[in-house]
mmCIF file of C-alpha atoms in Angstrom:
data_model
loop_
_atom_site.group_PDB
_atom_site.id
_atom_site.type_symbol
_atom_site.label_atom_id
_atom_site.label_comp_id
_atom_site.label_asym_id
_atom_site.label_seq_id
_atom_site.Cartn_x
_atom_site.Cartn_y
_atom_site.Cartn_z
ATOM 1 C CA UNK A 1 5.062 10.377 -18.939
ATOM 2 C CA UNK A 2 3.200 7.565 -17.365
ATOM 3 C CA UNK A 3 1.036 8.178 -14.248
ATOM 4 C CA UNK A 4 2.534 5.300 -12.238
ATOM 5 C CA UNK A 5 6.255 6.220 -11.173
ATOM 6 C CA UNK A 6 8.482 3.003 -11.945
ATOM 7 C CA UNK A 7 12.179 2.942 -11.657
ATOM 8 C CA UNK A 8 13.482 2.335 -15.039
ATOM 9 C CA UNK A 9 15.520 -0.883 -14.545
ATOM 10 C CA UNK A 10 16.666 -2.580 -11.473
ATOM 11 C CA UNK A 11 19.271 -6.028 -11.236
ATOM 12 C CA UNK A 12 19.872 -8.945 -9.189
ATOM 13 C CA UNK A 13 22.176 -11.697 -9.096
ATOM 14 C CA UNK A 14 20.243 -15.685 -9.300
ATOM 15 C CA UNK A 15 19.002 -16.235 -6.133
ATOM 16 C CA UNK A 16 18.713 -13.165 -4.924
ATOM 17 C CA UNK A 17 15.604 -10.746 -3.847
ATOM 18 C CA UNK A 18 14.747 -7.372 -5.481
ATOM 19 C CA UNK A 19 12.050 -5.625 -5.564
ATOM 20 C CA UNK A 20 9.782 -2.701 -7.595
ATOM 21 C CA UNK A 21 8.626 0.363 -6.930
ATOM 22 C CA UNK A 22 5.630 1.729 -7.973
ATOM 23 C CA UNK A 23 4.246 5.091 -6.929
ATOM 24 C CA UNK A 24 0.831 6.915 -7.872
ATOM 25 C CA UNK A 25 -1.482 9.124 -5.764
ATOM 26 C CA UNK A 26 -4.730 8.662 -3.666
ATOM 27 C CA UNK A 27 -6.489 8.528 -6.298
ATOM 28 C CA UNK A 28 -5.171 5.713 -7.611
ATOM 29 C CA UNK A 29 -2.505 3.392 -5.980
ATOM 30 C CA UNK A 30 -3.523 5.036 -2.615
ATOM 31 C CA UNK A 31 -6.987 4.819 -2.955
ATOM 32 C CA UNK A 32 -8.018 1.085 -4.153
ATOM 33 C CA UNK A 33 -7.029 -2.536 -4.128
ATOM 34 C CA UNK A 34 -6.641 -2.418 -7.863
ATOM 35 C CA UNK A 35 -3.122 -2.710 -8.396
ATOM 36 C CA UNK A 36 -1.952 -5.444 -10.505
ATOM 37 C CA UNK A 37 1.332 -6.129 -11.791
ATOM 38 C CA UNK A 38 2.757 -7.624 -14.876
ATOM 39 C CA UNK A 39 5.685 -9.598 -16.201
ATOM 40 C CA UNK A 40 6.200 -9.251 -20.315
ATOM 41 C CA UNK A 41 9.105 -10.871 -22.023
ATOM 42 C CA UNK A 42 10.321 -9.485 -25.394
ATOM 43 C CA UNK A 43 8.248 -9.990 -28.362
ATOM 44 C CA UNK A 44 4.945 -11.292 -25.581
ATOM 45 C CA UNK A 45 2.191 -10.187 -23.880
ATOM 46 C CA UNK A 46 1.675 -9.515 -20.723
ATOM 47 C CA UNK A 47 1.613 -11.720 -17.816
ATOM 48 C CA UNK A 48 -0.354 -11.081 -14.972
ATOM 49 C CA UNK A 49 1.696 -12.011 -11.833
ATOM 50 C CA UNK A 50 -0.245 -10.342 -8.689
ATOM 51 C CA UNK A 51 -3.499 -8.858 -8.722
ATOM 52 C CA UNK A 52 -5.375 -7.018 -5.736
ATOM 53 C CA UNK A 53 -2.377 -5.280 -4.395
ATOM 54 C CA UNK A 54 -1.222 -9.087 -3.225
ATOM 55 C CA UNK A 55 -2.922 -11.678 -4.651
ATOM 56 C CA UNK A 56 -1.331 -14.325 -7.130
ATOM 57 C CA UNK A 57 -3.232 -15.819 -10.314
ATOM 58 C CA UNK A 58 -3.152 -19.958 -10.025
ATOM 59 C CA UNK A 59 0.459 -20.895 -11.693
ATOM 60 C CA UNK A 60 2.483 -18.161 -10.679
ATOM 61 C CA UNK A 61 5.434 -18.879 -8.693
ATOM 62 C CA UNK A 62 5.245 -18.171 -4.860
ATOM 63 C CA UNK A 63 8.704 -16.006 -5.123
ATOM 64 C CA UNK A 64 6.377 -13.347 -6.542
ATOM 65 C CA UNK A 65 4.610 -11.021 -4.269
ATOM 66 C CA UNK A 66 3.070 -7.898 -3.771
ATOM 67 C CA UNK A 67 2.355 -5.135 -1.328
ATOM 68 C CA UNK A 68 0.910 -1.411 -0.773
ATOM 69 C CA UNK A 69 1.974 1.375 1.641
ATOM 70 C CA UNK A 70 0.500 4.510 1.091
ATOM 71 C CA UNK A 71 0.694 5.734 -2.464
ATOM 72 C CA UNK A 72 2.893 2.924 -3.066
ATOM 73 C CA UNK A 73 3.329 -0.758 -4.503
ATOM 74 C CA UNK A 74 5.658 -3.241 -4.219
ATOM 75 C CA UNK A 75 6.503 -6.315 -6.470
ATOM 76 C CA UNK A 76 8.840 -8.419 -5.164
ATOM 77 C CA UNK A 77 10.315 -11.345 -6.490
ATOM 78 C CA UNK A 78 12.757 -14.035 -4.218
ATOM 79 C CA UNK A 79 15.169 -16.261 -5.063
ATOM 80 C CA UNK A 80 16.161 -15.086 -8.643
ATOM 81 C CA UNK A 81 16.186 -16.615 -11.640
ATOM 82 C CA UNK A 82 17.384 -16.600 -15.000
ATOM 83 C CA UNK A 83 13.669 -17.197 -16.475
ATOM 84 C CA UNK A 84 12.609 -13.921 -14.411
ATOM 85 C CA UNK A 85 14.263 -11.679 -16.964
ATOM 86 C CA UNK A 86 11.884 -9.194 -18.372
ATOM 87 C CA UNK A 87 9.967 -6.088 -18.555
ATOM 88 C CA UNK A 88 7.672 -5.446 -15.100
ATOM 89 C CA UNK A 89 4.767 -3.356 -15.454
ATOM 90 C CA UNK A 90 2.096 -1.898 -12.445
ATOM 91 C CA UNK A 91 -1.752 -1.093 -12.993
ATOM 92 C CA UNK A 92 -4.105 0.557 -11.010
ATOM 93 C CA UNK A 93 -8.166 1.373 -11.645
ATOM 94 C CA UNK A 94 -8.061 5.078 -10.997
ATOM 95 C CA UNK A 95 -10.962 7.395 -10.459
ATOM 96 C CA UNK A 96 -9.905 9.725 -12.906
ATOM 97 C CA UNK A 97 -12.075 9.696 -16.459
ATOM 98 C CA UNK A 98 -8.573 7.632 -17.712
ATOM 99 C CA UNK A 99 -9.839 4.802 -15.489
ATOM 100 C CA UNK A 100 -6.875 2.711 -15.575
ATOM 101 C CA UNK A 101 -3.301 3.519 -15.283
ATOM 102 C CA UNK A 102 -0.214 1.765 -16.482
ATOM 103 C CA UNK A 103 3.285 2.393 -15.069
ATOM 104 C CA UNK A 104 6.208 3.325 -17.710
ATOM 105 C CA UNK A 105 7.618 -0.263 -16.684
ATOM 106 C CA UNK A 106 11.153 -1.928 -15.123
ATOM 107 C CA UNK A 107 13.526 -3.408 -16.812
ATOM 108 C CA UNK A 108 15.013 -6.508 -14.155
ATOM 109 C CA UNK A 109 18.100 -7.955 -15.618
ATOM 110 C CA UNK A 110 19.330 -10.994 -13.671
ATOM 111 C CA UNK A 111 23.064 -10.926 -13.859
ATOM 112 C CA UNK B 1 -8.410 -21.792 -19.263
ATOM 113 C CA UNK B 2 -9.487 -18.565 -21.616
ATOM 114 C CA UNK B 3 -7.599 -17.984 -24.769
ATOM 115 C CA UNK B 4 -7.930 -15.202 -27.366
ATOM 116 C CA UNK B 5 -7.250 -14.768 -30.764
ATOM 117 C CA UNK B 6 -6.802 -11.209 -32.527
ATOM 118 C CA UNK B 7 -7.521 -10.695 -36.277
ATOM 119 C CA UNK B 8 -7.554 -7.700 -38.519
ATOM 120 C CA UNK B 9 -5.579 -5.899 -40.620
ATOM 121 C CA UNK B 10 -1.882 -4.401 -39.574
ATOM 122 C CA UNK B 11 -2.072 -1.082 -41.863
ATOM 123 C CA UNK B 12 -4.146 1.335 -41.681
ATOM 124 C CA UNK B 13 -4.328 4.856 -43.606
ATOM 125 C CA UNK B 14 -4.900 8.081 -41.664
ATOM 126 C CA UNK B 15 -8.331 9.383 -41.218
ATOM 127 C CA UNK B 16 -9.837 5.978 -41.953
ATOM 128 C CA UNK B 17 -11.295 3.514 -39.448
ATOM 129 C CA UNK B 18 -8.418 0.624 -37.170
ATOM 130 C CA UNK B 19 -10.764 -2.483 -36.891
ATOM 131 C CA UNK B 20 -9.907 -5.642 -34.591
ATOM 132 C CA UNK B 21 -12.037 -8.916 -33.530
ATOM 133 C CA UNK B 22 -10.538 -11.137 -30.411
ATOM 134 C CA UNK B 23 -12.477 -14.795 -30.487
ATOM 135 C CA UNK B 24 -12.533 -15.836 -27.068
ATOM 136 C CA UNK B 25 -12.543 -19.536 -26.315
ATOM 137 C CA UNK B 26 -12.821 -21.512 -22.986
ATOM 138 C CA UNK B 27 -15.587 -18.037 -21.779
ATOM 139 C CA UNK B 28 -17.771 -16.578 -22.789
ATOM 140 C CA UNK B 29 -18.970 -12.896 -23.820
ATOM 141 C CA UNK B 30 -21.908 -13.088 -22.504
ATOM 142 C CA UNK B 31 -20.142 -13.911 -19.226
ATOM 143 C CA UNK B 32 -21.885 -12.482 -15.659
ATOM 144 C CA UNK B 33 -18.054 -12.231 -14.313
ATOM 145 C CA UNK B 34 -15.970 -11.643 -17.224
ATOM 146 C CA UNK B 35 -15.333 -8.361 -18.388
ATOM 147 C CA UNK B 36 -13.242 -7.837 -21.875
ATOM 148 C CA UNK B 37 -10.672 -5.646 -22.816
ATOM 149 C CA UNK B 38 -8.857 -3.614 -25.037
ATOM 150 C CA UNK B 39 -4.617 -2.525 -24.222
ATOM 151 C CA UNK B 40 -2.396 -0.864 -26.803
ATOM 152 C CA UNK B 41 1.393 -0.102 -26.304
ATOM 153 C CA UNK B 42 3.590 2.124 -27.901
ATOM 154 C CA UNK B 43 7.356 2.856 -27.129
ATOM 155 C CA UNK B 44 5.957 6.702 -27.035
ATOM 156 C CA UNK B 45 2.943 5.827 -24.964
ATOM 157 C CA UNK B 46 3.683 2.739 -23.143
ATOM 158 C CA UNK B 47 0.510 0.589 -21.850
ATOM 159 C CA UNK B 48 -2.351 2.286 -22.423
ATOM 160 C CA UNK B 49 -5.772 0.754 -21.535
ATOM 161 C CA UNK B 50 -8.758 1.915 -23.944
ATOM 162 C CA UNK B 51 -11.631 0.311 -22.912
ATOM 163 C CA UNK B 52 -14.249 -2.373 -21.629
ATOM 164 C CA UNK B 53 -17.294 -3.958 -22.155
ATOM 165 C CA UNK B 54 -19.296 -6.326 -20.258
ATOM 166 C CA UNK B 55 -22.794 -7.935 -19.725
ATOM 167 C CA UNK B 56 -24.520 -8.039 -16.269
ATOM 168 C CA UNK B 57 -27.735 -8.429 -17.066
ATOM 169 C CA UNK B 58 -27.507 -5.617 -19.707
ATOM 170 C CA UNK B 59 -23.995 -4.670 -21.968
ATOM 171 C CA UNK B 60 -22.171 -2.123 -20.623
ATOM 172 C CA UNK B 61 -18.531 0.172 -22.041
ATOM 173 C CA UNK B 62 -16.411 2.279 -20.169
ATOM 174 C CA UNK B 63 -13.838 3.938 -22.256
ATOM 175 C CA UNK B 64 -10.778 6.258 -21.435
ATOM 176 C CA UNK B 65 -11.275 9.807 -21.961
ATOM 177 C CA UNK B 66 -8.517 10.045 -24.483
ATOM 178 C CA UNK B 67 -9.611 8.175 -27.224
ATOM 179 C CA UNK B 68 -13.587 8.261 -26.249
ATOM 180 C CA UNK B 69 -14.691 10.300 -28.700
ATOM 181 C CA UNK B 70 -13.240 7.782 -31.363
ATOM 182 C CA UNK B 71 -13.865 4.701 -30.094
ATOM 183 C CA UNK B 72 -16.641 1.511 -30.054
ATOM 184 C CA UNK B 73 -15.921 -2.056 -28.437
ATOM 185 C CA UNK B 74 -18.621 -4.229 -29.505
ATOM 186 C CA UNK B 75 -19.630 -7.896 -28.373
ATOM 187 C CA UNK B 76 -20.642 -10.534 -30.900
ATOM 188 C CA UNK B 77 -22.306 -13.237 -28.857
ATOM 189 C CA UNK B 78 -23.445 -15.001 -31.958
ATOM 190 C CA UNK B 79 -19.302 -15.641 -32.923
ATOM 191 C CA UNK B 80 -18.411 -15.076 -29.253
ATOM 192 C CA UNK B 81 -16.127 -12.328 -29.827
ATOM 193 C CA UNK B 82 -15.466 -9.118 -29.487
ATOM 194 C CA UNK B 83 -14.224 -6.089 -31.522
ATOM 195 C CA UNK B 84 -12.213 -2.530 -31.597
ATOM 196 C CA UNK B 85 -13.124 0.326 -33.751
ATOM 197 C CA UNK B 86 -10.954 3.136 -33.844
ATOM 198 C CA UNK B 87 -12.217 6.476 -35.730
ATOM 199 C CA UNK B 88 -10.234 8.775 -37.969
ATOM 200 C CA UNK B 89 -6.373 7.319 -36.874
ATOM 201 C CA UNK B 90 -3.528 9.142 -36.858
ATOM 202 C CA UNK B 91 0.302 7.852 -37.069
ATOM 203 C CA UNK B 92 -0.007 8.430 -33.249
ATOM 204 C CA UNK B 93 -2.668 5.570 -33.119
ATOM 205 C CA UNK B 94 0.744 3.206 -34.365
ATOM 206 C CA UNK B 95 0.807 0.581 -31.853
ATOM 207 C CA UNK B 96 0.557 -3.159 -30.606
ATOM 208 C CA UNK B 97 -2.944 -3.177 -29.582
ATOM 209 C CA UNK B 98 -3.946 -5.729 -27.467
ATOM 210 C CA UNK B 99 -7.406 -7.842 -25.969
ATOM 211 C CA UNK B 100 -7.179 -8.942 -22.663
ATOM 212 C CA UNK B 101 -10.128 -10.946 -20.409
ATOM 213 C CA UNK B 102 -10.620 -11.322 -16.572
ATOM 214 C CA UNK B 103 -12.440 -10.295 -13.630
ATOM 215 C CA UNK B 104 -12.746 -6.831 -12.086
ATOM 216 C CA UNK B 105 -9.884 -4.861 -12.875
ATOM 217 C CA UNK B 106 -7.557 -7.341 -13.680
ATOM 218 C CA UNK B 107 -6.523 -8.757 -17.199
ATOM 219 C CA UNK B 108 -5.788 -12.783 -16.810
ATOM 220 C CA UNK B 109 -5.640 -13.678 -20.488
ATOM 221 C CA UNK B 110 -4.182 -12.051 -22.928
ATOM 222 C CA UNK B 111 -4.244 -12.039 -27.169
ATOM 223 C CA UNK B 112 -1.388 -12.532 -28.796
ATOM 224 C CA UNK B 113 -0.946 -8.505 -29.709
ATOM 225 C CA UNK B 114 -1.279 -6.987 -33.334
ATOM 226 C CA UNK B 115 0.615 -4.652 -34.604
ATOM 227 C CA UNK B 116 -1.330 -1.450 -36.336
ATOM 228 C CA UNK B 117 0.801 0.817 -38.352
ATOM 229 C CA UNK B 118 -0.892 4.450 -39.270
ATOM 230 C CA UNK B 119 0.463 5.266 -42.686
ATOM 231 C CA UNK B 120 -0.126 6.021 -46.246
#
C-alpha cells in the first residue's frame, strides 16, 4: 500500500479537463511544498510535469497544473489529448525516516 | 539539458551484491545544486525512492530506512558518475531500478531504467 492515496484510474474525453487526486498527511503532502507529479508512458520513465506543489519544468505544456489544499494535491490537466494517455504518479519529501513518498499511481485513459 | 545512462548487469543471484553506474552528461557530480538519485519500481512495490547523494562543499547520502542497512550510492567524479550497491538481494529486490538528477526534491532527468531480476 503506497503512502500517497491515488485513485486508481480516472477518463476523459479529448478536450476535456480532469483532474487527480492525491492525498497524504501533515507530514507529508500537508506539511511541505515538495509535491511533484509525474507522467510515465508504458515501457518509459518518468516525466516530471509539476514540481513545488505548482510549478512546471521548461517544456511542459501549460494544460498541466497543480495545486494543494490541506493534505491534498491536485494535478490537473485541460483540454485533453490523445498524447496525454498514461500512468500519473505524485511525490512528496516526507519527514518520516522513508523521506520520500510515491503515490500507487492513476491510470488516465482518454477516450 | 542532463542525460543519464544506466549500466550493469540485469541478473542477479540472491544473497550476492545488485551493482549499477548512471554517467551523467550535460552536469556534473560534483554539482553545488544537483543532487542524484536512485528510484526502483515494482508492480508489488510501485515507486520507491532509495536514496541520494550530493556535494555541497562536502558529499553527503540520505537513504530510506528500508533498504539502509543494505545500501551505498557512491559518486565517481573522476568518470562523472554515480553508482548503486545493493547488499545481500532477495527476489523482492526484482525491479526496474532507476537514476534520476535535479534540484531539491525533485527528479528532472531521468535514466533510461534497468531491469534487475533476483534469481538463481
Amino acid at each position: 500500500q503506497s503512502a500517497l492515496t491515488q485513485p486508481a484510474s480516472v477518463s476523459g474525453s479529448p478536450g476535456q479537463s480532469i483532474t487527480i487526486s492525491c492525498t497524504g498527511t501533515s507530514s507529508d503532502v500537508g506539511g511541505y511544498k515538495y509535491v511533484s507529479w509525474y507522467q510515465q508512458h508504458p515501457g518509459k520513465a518518468p516525466k516530471l510535469m509539476i514540481y513545488e506543489v505548482s510549478n512546471r519544468p521548461s517544456g511542459v505544456s501549460n494544460r498541466f497544473s497543480g495545486s494543494k489544499s490541506g493534505n491534498t494535491a491536485s494535478l490537473t490537466i485541460s483540454g485533453l489529448q490523445a498524447e496525454d494517455e498514461a500512468d500519473y504518479y505524485c511525490c512528496s519529501y516526507t519527514r518520516s525516516s522513508t523521506l520520500v513518498v510515491f503515490g500507487g499511481g492513476t491510470k488516465l485513459t482518454v477516450l | 539539458q542532463v542525460q543519464l545512462q544506466q549500466s550493469g548487469p540485469g541478473l542477479v543471484k540472491p544473497s550476492q551484491t545488485l551493482s549499477l553506474t548512471c554517467a551523467i552528461s550535460g552536469d556534473s557530480v560534483s554539482s553545488n545544486s544537483a543532487v542524484w538519485h536512485w528510484i526502483r519500481q515494482s508492480p508489488s512495490r510501485g515507486l520507491e525512492w532509495l536514496g541520494r547523494t550530493y556535494y555541497r562543499s562536502e558529499w553527503y547520502n540520505n537513504y530510506t530506512i528500508s533498504v539502509k542497512s543494505r545500501i551505498t550510492i557512491n559518486p565517481d567524479t573522476s568518470k562523472n558518475q554515480f553508482s548503486l550497491q545493493l547488499n545481500s538481494v532477495t527476489p523482492e529486490d526484482t525491479a526496474v531500478y532507476y537514476c534520476a538528477g535535479g534540484a531539491g526534491w525533485k527528479f528532472d532527468s531521468w535514466g533510461q531504467g534497468t531491469l534487475v531480476t533476483v534469481s538463481s
